[in-house]
């Protein structure tokens, strides 16, 4: 009698809901690739939507979201953790709570804050907020300050991470942040020499190359 391979149950494959142009979504996609977890991908069609159903039920009206059967995981860090639990083989992941020195912990804080600030700036641009708006000007200054800090410190930060790691949430976020600034033409990043060198290095990974930013079809 011929034995056939069991067809994978589609419900057992998690679905990542986001956009291929989103840096928080890319962090999750990058982790899925690093951890060897297959995911389906569902595009959030329009970020102007105020219907939580368009964000897989996320009341914050944000992406990414991971759907695993009847469960949803909100936000990139939660998603990356769930992907790690589903990884077919254990991987050495450095999570934010492992960063117990001020240098690395502050780098994590600033990378994620810079990502959030970039989101606000882009959404402000899309909404037509005037360039001289005081809050916008402050956010731009804040982003530049954070990038300068990260550029000054990224080498020391990386040197302080456990050398035997497979992947760190901090580096994944930093890579997705800096490459996204270029992708969205928010500001040129080549002047940030240390960050650019870091991106050149991290960008060699298959996970980085498989998750390049692009705009999803409308
Ligand atoms: N804390 C969330 C932040 C997610 C987030 O801000 N995502 C952006 C896209 S990269 C978003 O959904 N923006 C929609 C909006 O600001 O309206 C996470 O870590 O995933």
mmCIF file with all atom_site columns, N, CA, C and O in Angstrom, residues 101-119:
data_model
loop_
_atom_site.group_PDB
_atom_site.id
_atom_site.type_symbol
_atom_site.label_atom_id
_atom_site.label_alt_id
_atom_site.label_comp_id
_atom_site.label_asym_id
_atom_site.label_entity_id
_atom_site.label_seq_id
_atom_site.pdbx_PDB_ins_code
_atom_site.Cartn_x
_atom_site.Cartn_y
_atom_site.Cartn_z
_atom_site.occupancy
_atom_site.B_iso_or_equiv
_atom_site.pdbx_formal_charge
_atom_site.auth_seq_id
_atom_site.auth_comp_id
_atom_site.auth_asym_id
_atom_site.auth_atom_id
_atom_site.pdbx_PDB_model_num
ATOM 1  N N  . UNK A 1 101 ? 22.745 45.487 30.978 1.00 0.00 ? 101 UNK A N  1
ATOM 2  C CA . UNK A 1 101 ? 23.653 46.642 31.089 1.00 0.00 ? 101 UNK A CA 1
ATOM 3  C C  . UNK A 1 101 ? 22.940 47.860 30.505 1.00 0.00 ? 101 UNK A C  1
ATOM 4  O O  . UNK A 1 101 ? 22.165 47.729 29.537 1.00 0.00 ? 101 UNK A O  1
ATOM 5  N N  . UNK A 1 102 ? 23.246 49.050 31.052 1.00 0.00 ? 102 UNK A N  1
ATOM 6  C CA . UNK A 1 102 ? 22.566 50.268 30.585 1.00 0.00 ? 102 UNK A CA 1
ATOM 7  C C  . UNK A 1 102 ? 22.795 50.482 29.082 1.00 0.00 ? 102 UNK A C  1
ATOM 8  O O  . UNK A 1 102 ? 21.870 50.886 28.364 1.00 0.00 ? 102 UNK A O  1
ATOM 9  N N  . UNK A 1 103 ? 24.007 50.204 28.615 1.00 0.00 ? 103 UNK A N  1
ATOM 10 C CA . UNK A 1 103 ? 24.312 50.465 27.197 1.00 0.00 ? 103 UNK A CA 1
ATOM 11 C C  . UNK A 1 103 ? 23.374 49.697 26.271 1.00 0.00 ? 103 UNK A C  1
ATOM 12 O O  . UNK A 1 103 ? 22.743 50.271 25.372 1.00 0.00 ? 103 UNK A O  1
ATOM 13 N N  . UNK A 1 104 ? 23.275 48.401 26.473 1.00 0.00 ? 104 UNK A N  1
ATOM 14 C CA . UNK A 1 104 ? 22.451 47.585 25.573 1.00 0.00 ? 104 UNK A CA 1
ATOM 15 C C  . UNK A 1 104 ? 20.959 47.807 25.825 1.00 0.00 ? 104 UNK A C  1
ATOM 16 O O  . UNK A 1 104 ? 20.169 47.865 24.874 1.00 0.00 ? 104 UNK A O  1
ATOM 17 N N  . UNK A 1 105 ? 20.582 47.955 27.084 1.00 0.00 ? 105 UNK A N  1
ATOM 18 C CA . UNK A 1 105 ? 19.165 48.193 27.409 1.00 0.00 ? 105 UNK A CA 1
ATOM 19 C C  . UNK A 1 105 ? 18.713 49.533 26.818 1.00 0.00 ? 105 UNK A C  1
ATOM 20 O O  . UNK A 1 105 ? 17.614 49.644 26.262 1.00 0.00 ? 105 UNK A O  1
ATOM 21 N N  . UNK A 1 106 ? 19.557 50.541 26.915 1.00 0.00 ? 106 UNK A N  1
ATOM 22 C CA . UNK A 1 106 ? 19.194 51.850 26.350 1.00 0.00 ? 106 UNK A CA 1
ATOM 23 C C  . UNK A 1 106 ? 19.147 51.794 24.821 1.00 0.00 ? 106 UNK A C  1
ATOM 24 O O  . UNK A 1 106 ? 18.310 52.441 24.189 1.00 0.00 ? 106 UNK A O  1
ATOM 25 N N  . UNK A 1 107 ? 20.030 51.016 24.245 1.00 0.00 ? 107 UNK A N  1
ATOM 26 C CA . UNK A 1 107 ? 20.005 50.870 22.781 1.00 0.00 ? 107 UNK A CA 1
ATOM 27 C C  . UNK A 1 107 ? 18.682 50.249 22.348 1.00 0.00 ? 107 UNK A C  1
ATOM 28 O O  . UNK A 1 107 ? 18.056 50.700 21.377 1.00 0.00 ? 107 UNK A O  1
ATOM 29 N N  . UNK A 1 108 ? 18.242 49.228 23.083 1.00 0.00 ? 108 UNK A N  1
ATOM 30 C CA . UNK A 1 108 ? 16.954 48.604 22.743 1.00 0.00 ? 108 UNK A CA 1
ATOM 31 C C  . UNK A 1 108 ? 15.818 49.623 22.838 1.00 0.00 ? 108 UNK A C  1
ATOM 32 O O  . UNK A 1 108 ? 14.971 49.726 21.952 1.00 0.00 ? 108 UNK A O  1
ATOM 33 N N  . UNK A 1 109 ? 15.817 50.385 23.919 1.00 0.00 ? 109 UNK A N  1
ATOM 34 C CA . UNK A 1 109 ? 14.784 51.404 24.116 1.00 0.00 ? 109 UNK A CA 1
ATOM 35 C C  . UNK A 1 109 ? 14.798 52.416 22.957 1.00 0.00 ? 109 UNK A C  1
ATOM 36 O O  . UNK A 1 109 ? 13.750 52.755 22.386 1.00 0.00 ? 109 UNK A O  1
ATOM 37 N N  . UNK A 1 110 ? 15.984 52.878 22.590 1.00 0.00 ? 110 UNK A N  1
ATOM 38 C CA . UNK A 1 110 ? 16.064 53.930 21.568 1.00 0.00 ? 110 UNK A CA 1
ATOM 39 C C  . UNK A 1 110 ? 15.722 53.395 20.174 1.00 0.00 ? 110 UNK A C  1
ATOM 40 O O  . UNK A 1 110 ? 15.110 54.113 19.371 1.00 0.00 ? 110 UNK A O  1
ATOM 41 N N  . UNK A 1 111 ? 16.090 52.162 19.912 1.00 0.00 ? 111 UNK A N  1
ATOM 42 C CA . UNK A 1 111 ? 15.748 51.599 18.590 1.00 0.00 ? 111 UNK A CA 1
ATOM 43 C C  . UNK A 1 111 ? 14.236 51.495 18.441 1.00 0.00 ? 111 UNK A C  1
ATOM 44 O O  . UNK A 1 111 ? 13.667 51.919 17.418 1.00 0.00 ? 111 UNK A O  1
ATOM 45 N N  . UNK A 1 112 ? 13.582 50.968 19.459 1.00 0.00 ? 112 UNK A N  1
ATOM 46 C CA . UNK A 1 112 ? 12.124 50.797 19.352 1.00 0.00 ? 112 UNK A CA 1
ATOM 47 C C  . UNK A 1 112 ? 11.426 52.161 19.370 1.00 0.00 ? 112 UNK A C  1
ATOM 48 O O  . UNK A 1 112 ? 10.454 52.385 18.638 1.00 0.00 ? 112 UNK A O  1
ATOM 49 N N  . UNK A 1 113 ? 11.957 53.094 20.164 1.00 0.00 ? 113 UNK A N  1
ATOM 50 C CA . UNK A 1 113 ? 11.366 54.444 20.171 1.00 0.00 ? 113 UNK A CA 1
ATOM 51 C C  . UNK A 1 113 ? 11.553 55.120 18.807 1.00 0.00 ? 113 UNK A C  1
ATOM 52 O O  . UNK A 1 113 ? 10.641 55.792 18.302 1.00 0.00 ? 113 UNK A O  1
ATOM 53 N N  . UNK A 1 114 ? 12.723 54.929 18.209 1.00 0.00 ? 114 UNK A N  1
ATOM 54 C CA . UNK A 1 114 ? 12.962 55.532 16.887 1.00 0.00 ? 114 UNK A CA 1
ATOM 55 C C  . UNK A 1 114 ? 12.009 54.935 15.853 1.00 0.00 ? 114 UNK A C  1
ATOM 56 O O  . UNK A 1 114 ? 11.493 55.651 14.984 1.00 0.00 ? 114 UNK A O  1
ATOM 57 N N  . UNK A 1 115 ? 11.751 53.640 15.961 1.00 0.00 ? 115 UNK A N  1
ATOM 58 C CA . UNK A 1 115 ? 10.788 53.014 15.036 1.00 0.00 ? 115 UNK A CA 1
ATOM 59 C C  . UNK A 1 115 ? 9.402  53.619 15.215 1.00 0.00 ? 115 UNK A C  1
ATOM 60 O O  . UNK A 1 115 ? 8.712  53.935 14.244 1.00 0.00 ? 115 UNK A O  1
ATOM 61 N N  . UNK A 1 116 ? 9.005  53.815 16.470 1.00 0.00 ? 116 UNK A N  1
ATOM 62 C CA . UNK A 1 116 ? 7.680  54.383 16.739 1.00 0.00 ? 116 UNK A CA 1
ATOM 63 C C  . UNK A 1 116 ? 7.617  55.839 16.272 1.00 0.00 ? 116 UNK A C  1
ATOM 64 O O  . UNK A 1 116 ? 6.611  56.286 15.711 1.00 0.00 ? 116 UNK A O  1
ATOM 65 N N  . UNK A 1 117 ? 8.705  56.574 16.489 1.00 0.00 ? 117 UNK A N  1
ATOM 66 C CA . UNK A 1 117 ? 8.743  57.978 16.061 1.00 0.00 ? 117 UNK A CA 1
ATOM 67 C C  . UNK A 1 117 ? 8.635  58.056 14.538 1.00 0.00 ? 117 UNK A C  1
ATOM 68 O O  . UNK A 1 117 ? 7.938  58.912 13.987 1.00 0.00 ? 117 UNK A O  1
ATOM 69 N N  . UNK A 1 118 ? 9.322  57.145 13.863 1.00 0.00 ? 118 UNK A N  1
ATOM 70 C CA . UNK A 1 118 ? 9.254  57.129 12.403 1.00 0.00 ? 118 UNK A CA 1
ATOM 71 C C  . UNK A 1 118 ? 7.821  56.873 11.940 1.00 0.00 ? 118 UNK A C  1
ATOM 72 O O  . UNK A 1 118 ? 7.348  57.514 10.984 1.00 0.00 ? 118 UNK A O  1
ATOM 73 N N  . UNK A 1 119 ? 7.123  55.960 12.620 1.00 0.00 ? 119 UNK A N  1
ATOM 74 C CA . UNK A 1 119 ? 5.722  55.689 12.264 1.00 0.00 ? 119 UNK A CA 1
ATOM 75 C C  . UNK A 1 119 ? 4.907  56.979 12.383 1.00 0.00 ? 119 UNK A C  1
ATOM 76 O O  . UNK A 1 119 ? 4.150  57.347 11.469 1.00 0.00 ? 119 UNK A O  1
#
